Coordinates of C-alpha atoms in Angstrom, one line a residue:
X7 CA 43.6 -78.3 40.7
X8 CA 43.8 -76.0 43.2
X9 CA 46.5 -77.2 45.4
X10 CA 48.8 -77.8 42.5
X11 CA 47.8 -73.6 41.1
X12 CA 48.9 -72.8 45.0
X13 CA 52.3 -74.9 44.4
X14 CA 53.0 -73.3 40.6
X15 CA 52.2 -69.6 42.2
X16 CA 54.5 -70.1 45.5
X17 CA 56.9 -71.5 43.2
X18 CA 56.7 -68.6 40.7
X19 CA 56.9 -66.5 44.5
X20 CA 60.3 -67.8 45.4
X21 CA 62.0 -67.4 42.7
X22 CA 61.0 -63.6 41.7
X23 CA 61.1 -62.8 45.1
X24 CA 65.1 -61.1 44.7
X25 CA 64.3 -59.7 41.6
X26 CA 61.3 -57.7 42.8
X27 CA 63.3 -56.3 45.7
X28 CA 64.7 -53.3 44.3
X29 CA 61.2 -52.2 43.1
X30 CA 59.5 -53.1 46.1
X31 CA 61.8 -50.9 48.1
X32 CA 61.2 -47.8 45.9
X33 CA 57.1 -48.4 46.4
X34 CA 56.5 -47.3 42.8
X35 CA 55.8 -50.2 40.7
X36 CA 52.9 -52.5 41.9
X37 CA 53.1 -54.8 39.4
X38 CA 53.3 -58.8 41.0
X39 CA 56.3 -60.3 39.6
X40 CA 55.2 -64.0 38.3
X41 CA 52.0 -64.3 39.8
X42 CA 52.8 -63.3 43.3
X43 CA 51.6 -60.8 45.9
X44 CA 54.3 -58.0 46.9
X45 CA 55.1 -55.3 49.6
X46 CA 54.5 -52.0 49.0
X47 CA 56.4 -50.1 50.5
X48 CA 56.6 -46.3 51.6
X49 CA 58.1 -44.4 48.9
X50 CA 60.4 -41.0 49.0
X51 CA 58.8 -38.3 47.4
X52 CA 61.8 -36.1 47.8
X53 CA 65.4 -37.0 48.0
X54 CA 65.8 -35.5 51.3
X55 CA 62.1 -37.1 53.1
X56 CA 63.0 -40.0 55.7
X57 CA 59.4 -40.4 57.2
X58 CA 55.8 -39.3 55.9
X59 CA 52.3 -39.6 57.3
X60 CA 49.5 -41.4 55.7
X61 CA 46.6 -39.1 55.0
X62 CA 44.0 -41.2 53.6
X63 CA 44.0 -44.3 50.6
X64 CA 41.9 -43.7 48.2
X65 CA 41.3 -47.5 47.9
X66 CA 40.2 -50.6 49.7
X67 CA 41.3 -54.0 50.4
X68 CA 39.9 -56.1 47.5
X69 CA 39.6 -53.0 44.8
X70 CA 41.5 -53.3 41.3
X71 CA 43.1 -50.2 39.9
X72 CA 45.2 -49.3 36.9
X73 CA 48.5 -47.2 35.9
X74 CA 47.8 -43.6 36.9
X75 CA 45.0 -44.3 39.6
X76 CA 45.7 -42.6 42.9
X77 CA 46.9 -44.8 45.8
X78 CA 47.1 -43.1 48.7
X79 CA 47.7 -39.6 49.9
X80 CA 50.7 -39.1 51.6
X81 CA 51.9 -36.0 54.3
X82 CA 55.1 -35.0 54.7
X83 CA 57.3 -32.0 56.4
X84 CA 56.6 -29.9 53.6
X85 CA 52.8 -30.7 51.7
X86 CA 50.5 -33.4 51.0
X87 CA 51.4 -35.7 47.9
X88 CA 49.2 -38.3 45.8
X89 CA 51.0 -41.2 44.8
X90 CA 49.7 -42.8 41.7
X91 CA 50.3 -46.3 40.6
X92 CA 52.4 -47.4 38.1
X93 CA 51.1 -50.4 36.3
X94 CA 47.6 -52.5 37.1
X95 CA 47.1 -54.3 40.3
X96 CA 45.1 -55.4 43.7
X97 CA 45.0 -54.3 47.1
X98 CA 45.8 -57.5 49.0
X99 CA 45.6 -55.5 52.3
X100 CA 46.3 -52.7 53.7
X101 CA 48.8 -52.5 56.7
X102 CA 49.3 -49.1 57.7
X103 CA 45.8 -47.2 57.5
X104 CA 44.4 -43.9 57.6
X105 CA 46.4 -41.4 59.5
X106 CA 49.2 -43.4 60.3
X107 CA 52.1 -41.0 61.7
X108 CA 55.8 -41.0 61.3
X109 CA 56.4 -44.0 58.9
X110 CA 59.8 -44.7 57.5
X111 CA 60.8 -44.7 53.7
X112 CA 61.0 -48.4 52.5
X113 CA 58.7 -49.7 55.7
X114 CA 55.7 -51.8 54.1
X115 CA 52.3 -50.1 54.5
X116 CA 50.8 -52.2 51.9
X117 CA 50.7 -55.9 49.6
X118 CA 49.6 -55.8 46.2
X119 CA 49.0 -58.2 43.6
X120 CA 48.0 -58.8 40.2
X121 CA 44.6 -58.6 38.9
X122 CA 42.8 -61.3 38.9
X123 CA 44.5 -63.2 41.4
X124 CA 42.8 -65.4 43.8
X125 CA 43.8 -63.6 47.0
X126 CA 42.4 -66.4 49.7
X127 CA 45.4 -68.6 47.8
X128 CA 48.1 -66.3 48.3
X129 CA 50.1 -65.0 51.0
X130 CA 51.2 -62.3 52.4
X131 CA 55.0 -62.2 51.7
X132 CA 57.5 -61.2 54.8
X133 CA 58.7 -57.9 55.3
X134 CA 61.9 -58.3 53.6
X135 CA 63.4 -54.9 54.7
X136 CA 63.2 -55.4 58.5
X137 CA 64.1 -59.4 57.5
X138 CA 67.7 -58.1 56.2
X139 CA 68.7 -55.5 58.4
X140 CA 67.8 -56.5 61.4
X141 CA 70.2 -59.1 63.3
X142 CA 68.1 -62.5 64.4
X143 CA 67.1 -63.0 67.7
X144 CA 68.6 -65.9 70.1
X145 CA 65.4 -67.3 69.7
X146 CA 65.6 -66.9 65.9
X147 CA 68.9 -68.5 65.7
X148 CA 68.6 -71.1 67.9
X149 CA 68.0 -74.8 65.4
X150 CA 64.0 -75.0 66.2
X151 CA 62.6 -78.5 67.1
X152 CA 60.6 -80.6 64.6
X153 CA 57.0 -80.4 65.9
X154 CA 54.3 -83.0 64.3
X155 CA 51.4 -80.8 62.4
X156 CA 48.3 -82.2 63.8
X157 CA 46.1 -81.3 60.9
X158 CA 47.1 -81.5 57.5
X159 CA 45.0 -78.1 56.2
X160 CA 45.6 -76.5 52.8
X161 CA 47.5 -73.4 54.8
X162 CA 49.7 -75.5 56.3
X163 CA 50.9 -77.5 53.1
X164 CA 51.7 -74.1 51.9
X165 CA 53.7 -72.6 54.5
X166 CA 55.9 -76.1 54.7
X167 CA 56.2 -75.9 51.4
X168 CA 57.9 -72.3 51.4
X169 CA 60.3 -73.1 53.6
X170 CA 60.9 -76.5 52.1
X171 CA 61.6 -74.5 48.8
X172 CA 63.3 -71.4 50.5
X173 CA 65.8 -73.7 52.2
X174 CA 66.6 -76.0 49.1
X175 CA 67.0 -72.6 46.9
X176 CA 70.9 -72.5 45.9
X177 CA 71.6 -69.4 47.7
X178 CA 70.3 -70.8 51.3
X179 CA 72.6 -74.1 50.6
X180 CA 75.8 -72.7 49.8
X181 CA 75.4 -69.9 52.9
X182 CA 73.2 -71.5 54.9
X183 CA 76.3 -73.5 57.0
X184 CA 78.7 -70.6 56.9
X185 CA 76.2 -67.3 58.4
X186 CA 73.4 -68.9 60.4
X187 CA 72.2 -65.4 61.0
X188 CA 72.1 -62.4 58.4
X189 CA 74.4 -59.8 58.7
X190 CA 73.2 -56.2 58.9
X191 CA 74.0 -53.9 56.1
X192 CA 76.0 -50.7 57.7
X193 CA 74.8 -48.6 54.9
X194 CA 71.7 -49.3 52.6
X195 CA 72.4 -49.9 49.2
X196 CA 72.3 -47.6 46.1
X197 CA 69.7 -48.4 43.3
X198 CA 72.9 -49.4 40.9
X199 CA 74.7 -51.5 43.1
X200 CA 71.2 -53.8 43.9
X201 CA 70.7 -54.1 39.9
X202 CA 73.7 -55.2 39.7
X203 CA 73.6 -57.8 42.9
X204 CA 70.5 -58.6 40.8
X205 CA 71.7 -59.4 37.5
X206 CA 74.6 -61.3 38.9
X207 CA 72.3 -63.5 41.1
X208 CA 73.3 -62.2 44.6
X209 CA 71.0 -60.9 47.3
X210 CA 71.3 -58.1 49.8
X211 CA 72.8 -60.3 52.7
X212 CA 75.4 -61.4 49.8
X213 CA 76.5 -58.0 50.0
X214 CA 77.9 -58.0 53.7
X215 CA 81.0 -60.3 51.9
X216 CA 82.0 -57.2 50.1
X217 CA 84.1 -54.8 51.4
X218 CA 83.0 -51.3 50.5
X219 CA 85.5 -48.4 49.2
X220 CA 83.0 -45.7 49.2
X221 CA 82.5 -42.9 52.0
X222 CA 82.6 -44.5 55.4
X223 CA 82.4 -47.6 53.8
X224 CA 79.8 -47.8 51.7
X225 CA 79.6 -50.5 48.9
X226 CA 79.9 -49.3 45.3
X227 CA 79.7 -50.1 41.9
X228 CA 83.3 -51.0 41.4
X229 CA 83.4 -52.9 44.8
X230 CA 80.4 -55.7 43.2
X231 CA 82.2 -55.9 39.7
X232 CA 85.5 -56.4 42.1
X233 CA 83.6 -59.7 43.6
X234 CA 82.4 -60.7 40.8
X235 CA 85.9 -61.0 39.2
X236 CA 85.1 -58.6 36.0
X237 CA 87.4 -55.7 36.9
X238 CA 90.8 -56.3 38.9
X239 CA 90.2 -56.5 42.6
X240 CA 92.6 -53.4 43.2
X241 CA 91.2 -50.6 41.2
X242 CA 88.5 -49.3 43.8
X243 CA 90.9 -49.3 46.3
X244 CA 93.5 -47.4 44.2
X245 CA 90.2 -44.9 43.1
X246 CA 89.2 -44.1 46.8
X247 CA 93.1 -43.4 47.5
X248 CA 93.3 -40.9 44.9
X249 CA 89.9 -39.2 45.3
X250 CA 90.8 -39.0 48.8
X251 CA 94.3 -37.5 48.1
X252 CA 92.4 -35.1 45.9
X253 CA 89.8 -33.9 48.3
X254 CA 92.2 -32.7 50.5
X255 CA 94.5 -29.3 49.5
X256 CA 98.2 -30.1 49.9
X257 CA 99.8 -26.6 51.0
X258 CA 103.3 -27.9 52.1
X259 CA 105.4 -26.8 49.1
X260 CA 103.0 -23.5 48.6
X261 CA 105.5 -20.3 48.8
X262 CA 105.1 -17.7 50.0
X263 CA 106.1 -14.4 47.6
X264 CA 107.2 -11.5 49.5
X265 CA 105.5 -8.4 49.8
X266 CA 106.3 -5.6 48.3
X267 CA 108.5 -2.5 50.1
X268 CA 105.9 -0.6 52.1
X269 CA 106.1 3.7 51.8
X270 CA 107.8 5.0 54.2
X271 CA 105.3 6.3 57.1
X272 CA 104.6 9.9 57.3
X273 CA 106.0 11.0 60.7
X274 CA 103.9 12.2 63.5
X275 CA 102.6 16.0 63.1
X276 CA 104.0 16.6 59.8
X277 CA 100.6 16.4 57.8
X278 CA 100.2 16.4 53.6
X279 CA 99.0 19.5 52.5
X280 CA 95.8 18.9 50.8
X281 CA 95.7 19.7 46.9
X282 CA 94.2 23.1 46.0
X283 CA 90.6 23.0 45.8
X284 CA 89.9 24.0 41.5
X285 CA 89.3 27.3 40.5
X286 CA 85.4 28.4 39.8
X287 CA 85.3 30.5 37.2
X288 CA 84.1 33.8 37.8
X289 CA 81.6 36.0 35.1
X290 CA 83.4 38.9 34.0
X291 CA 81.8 42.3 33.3
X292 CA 82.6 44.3 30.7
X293 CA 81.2 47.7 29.8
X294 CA 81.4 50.8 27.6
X295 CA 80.0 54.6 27.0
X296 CA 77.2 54.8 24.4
X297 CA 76.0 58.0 23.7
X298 CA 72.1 58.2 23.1
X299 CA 72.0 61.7 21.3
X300 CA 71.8 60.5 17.9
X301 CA 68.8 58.1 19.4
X302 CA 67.1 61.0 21.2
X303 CA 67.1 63.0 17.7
X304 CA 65.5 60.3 15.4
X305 CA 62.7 59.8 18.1
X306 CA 62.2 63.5 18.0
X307 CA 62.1 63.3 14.2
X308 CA 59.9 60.4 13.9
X309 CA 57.3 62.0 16.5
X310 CA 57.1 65.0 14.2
X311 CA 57.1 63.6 11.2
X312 CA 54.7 60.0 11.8
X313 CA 53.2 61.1 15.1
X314 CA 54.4 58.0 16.9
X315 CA 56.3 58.3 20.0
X316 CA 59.5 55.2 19.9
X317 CA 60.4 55.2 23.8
X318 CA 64.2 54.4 24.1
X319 CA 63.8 50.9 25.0
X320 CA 62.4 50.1 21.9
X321 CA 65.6 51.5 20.0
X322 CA 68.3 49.5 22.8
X323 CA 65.5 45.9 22.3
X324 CA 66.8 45.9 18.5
X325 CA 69.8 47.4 18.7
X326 CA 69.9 44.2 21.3
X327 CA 68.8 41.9 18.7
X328 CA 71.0 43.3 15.6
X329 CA 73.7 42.8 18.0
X330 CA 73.5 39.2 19.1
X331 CA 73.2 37.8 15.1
X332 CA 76.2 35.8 14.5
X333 CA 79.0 36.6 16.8
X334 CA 82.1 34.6 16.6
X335 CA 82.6 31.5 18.7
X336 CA 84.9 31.1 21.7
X337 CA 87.8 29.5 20.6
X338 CA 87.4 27.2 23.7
X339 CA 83.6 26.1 22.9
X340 CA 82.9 22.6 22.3
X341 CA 80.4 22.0 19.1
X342 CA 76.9 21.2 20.3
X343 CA 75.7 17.6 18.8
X344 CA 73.7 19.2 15.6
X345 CA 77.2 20.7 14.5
X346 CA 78.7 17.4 15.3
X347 CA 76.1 14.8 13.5
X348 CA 75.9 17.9 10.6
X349 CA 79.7 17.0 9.9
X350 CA 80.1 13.6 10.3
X351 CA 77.1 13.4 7.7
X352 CA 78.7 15.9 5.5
X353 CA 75.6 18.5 5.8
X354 CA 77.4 21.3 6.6
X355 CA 80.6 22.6 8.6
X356 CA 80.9 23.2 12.1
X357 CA 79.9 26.9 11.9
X358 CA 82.1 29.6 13.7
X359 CA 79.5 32.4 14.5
X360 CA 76.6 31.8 16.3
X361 CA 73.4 33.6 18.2
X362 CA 74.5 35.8 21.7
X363 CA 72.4 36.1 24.1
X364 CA 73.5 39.0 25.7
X365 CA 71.1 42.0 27.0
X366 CA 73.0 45.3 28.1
X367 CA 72.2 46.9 31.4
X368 CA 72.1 50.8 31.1
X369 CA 73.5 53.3 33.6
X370 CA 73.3 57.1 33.4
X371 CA 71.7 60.3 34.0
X372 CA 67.7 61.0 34.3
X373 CA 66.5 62.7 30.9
X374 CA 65.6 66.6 30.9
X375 CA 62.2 67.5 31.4
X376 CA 62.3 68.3 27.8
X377 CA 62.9 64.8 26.6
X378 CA 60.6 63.1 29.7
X379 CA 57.5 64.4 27.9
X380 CA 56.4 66.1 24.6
X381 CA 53.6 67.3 23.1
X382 CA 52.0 67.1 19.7
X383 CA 49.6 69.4 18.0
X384 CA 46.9 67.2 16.5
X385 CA 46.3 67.5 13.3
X386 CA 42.9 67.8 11.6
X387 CA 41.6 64.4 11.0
X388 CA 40.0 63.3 7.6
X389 CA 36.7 62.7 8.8
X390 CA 36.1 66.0 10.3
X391 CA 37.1 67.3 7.4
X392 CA 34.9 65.8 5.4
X393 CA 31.8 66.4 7.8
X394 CA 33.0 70.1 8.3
X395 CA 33.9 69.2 12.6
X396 CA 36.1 71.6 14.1
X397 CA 39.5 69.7 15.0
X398 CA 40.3 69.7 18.7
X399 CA 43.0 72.0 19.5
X400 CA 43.7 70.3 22.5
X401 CA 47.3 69.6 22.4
X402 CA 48.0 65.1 23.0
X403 CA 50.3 64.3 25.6
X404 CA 53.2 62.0 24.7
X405 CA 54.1 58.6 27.0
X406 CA 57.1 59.5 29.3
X407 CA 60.4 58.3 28.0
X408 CA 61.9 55.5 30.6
X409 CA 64.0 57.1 33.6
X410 CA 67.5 56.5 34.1
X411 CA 69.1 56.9 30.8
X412 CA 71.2 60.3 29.7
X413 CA 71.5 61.7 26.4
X414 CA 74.9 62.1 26.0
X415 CA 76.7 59.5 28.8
X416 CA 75.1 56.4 29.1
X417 CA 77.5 52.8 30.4
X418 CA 75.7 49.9 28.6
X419 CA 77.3 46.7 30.6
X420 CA 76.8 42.8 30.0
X421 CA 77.9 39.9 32.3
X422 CA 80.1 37.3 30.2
X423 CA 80.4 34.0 31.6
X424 CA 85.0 33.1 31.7
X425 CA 85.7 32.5 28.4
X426 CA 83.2 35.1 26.6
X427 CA 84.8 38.4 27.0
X428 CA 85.7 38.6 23.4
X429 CA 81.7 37.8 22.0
X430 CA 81.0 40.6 24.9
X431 CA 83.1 43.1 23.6
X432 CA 82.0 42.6 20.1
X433 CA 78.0 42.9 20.9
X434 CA 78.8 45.7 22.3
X435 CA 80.5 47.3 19.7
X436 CA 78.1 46.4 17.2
X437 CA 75.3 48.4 20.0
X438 CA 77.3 51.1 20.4
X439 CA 77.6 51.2 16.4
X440 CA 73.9 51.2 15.9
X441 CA 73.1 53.4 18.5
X442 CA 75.4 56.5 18.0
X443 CA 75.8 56.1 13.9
X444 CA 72.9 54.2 12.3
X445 CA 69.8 54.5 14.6
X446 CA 67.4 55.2 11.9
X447 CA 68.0 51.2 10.9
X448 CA 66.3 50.7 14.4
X449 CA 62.7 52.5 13.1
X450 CA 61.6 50.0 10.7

């Protein structure tokens, strides 16, 4: 029973053997195709890794494990990687162990096979990668001669049986005569162009008949189907002419337009005249005469009626203030946003008068002695009356009116900024009003 299991598995062995190449290559899937132990091989964890670095496996020789167990632990250039498994299976053996250094992408490091499999009766399969794309020895290819086993053991049986079976296999018959040695692929093989070498029954070696239209010869997709007689022989050829026309930029009927007239140069010492630097505007300062007699007289006459003294800057501070209520706008003023929104919401017009903000500086003569200071006779209070206390007769002093001011010549000046000499000239007018003809509006 158990040498005809070992003949149904090595059969089952030989003929999956192509068909589990492509995986076995890419080192993901474990999985033993009908009942056979496989390479596994080192995978590429990035497209751009050539070579890693075991670290450690995380299993033994013997051990079972299952989809999404972690194999191994692999280093590369740029970090340390686990590698999972991707369907259930059986560490044969181990071939490259811990820490092995600078291992190639698609170089076995391990066999796998199914679980449950009796691994004393299977193999371990030859490393199919170096097999193809290496070039046999002399040795190799030399016909070997016929030697007589001496002892019939159950290995034995086995391994004559392989090569009985791999050298009857259709392939091996029809190519067998014509290449006694296996050509070495120039470039390895996409993952398309094997599936398809695959489905159509052709192995890797098959692939050295085809003549390859990609970049620096590499086989393609429409090279196989070429072969194989499904599309017409010429189309990759006329494809990789006119990609390659396209890649390169034709720039023999490209014209030239011609430039345009150049200015004339400017000549030597003769030199542009730079533009005139803009204007600053200037503040303006206008003035006029205010006379402060009629001022002067309404303080007198409110100290003798009331008994309070008003000093003159009292009188010019609202005579300042009457002054700056609604003066007219400069024609040349821009409306501030609240006019603006009040307008486009229908609120209220864009208002021609507005608040000044002008304050007069006053120029003239120093006050008589007269005006500097008075006195007041203070009357008799109502509680001394009443408790029959003599009043004091001592006459109260009165503050000092400010210096620098004249009674009858004064200049009240403001500075207007270019633009505002009209609103100038109008608070002033409206001071000077106050002042010389309406200062009793001033008291309250």
């Amino acid at each position: 029973m158990a040498s005809a299991a070992s003949t149904v598995r090595l059969t089952a062995r030989i003929a999956g053997r192509h068909a589990s190449k492509i995986t076995s290559r890419r080192g993901f899937n474990t999985t033993s195709y009908r009942g056979a132990a496989q390479n596994y091989t080192m995978p590429a964890l990035s497209p751009t890794m050539t070579e890693g670095n075991i670290a450690s496996w995380r299993v033994k020789e013997g051990d079972t494990f299952s989809a999404g167990d972690v194999l191994l632990e692999i280093e590369t250039d740029k970090a340390t990687m686990d590698v999972e498994a991707q369907d259930d299976g059986m560490v044969m053996k181990i071939i490259s162990g811990d820490g092995a250094k600078g291992i190639s992408v698609g170089t076995r490091i391990a066999v796998m096979a199914e679980p449950g499999d009796d691994l004393s009766n299977l193999e371990i399969p030859a490393e199919e990668n170096k097999a193809s794309s290496r070039p046999l020895d002399a040795s190799e290819s030399a016909p070997k001669k016929p030697t007589v086993e001496s002892s019939g053991s159950p290995g034995s049986k086995n391994s004559d049986a392989a090569a009985q079976a791999k050298a009857d296999s259709p392939q091996n018959k029809g190519t067998s005569a014509e290449k006694p040695e296996t050509p070495r692929l120039q470039h390895q093989l996409s993952a398309a162009v094997e599936a398809i070498l695959h489905q159509n029954g052709l192995s890797a070696s098959d692939a050295s008949n085809i003549t390859g239209t990609g970049p620096k010869g590499r086989i393609l997709k429409g090279d196989v189907l070429a072969h194989l007689g499904k599309i017409n022989k010429e189309t990759p050829a006329k494809l990789q002419a006119h990609v390659s026309k396209l890649a390169h930029l034709d720039l023999s009927n490209i014209q030239l337009n011609k430039s345009p007239a150049r200015a004339p140069k400017v000549e030597a010492g003769k030199v542009k005249s730079q533009p005139a630097e803009p204007v600053q505007p200037v503040d303006v300062e206008v003035a006029i005469p205010i006379s402060l007699s009629a001022v002067i007289a309404t303080q007198k006459r409110v100290n003798d009626t009331l008994g309070i003294f008003l000093p003159l800057s009292t009188f010019i501070a609202r005579a300042t203030e009457l002054a700056n209520e609604g003066l007219p706008v400069n024609k040349s003023a821009k409306p501030t946003s609240d006019d603006l929104f009040n307008a486009v919401l229908g609120l209220d017009k864009i208002s021609t008068y507005t608040r000044g903000h002008f304050y007069p500086h006053v120029a003239g003569i120093s006050l008589p002695a007269s005006v500097g200071r008075r006195k007041q006779s203070q009357k008799p209070d109502i509680i001394d009356l009443l408790t029959s206390k003599k009043a004091n007769s001592r006459p109260k002093s009165v503050a000092q009116a400010p210096l620098g001011v004249s009674p009858s010549a004064n200049l009240f000046s403001v500075v207007a900024a270019n633009g505002e000499e009209k609103r100038a000239e109008e608070f002033l007018a409206r001071i000077k009003l106050v002042l010389e003809k309406e200062p009793g509006r001033l008291v309250l």
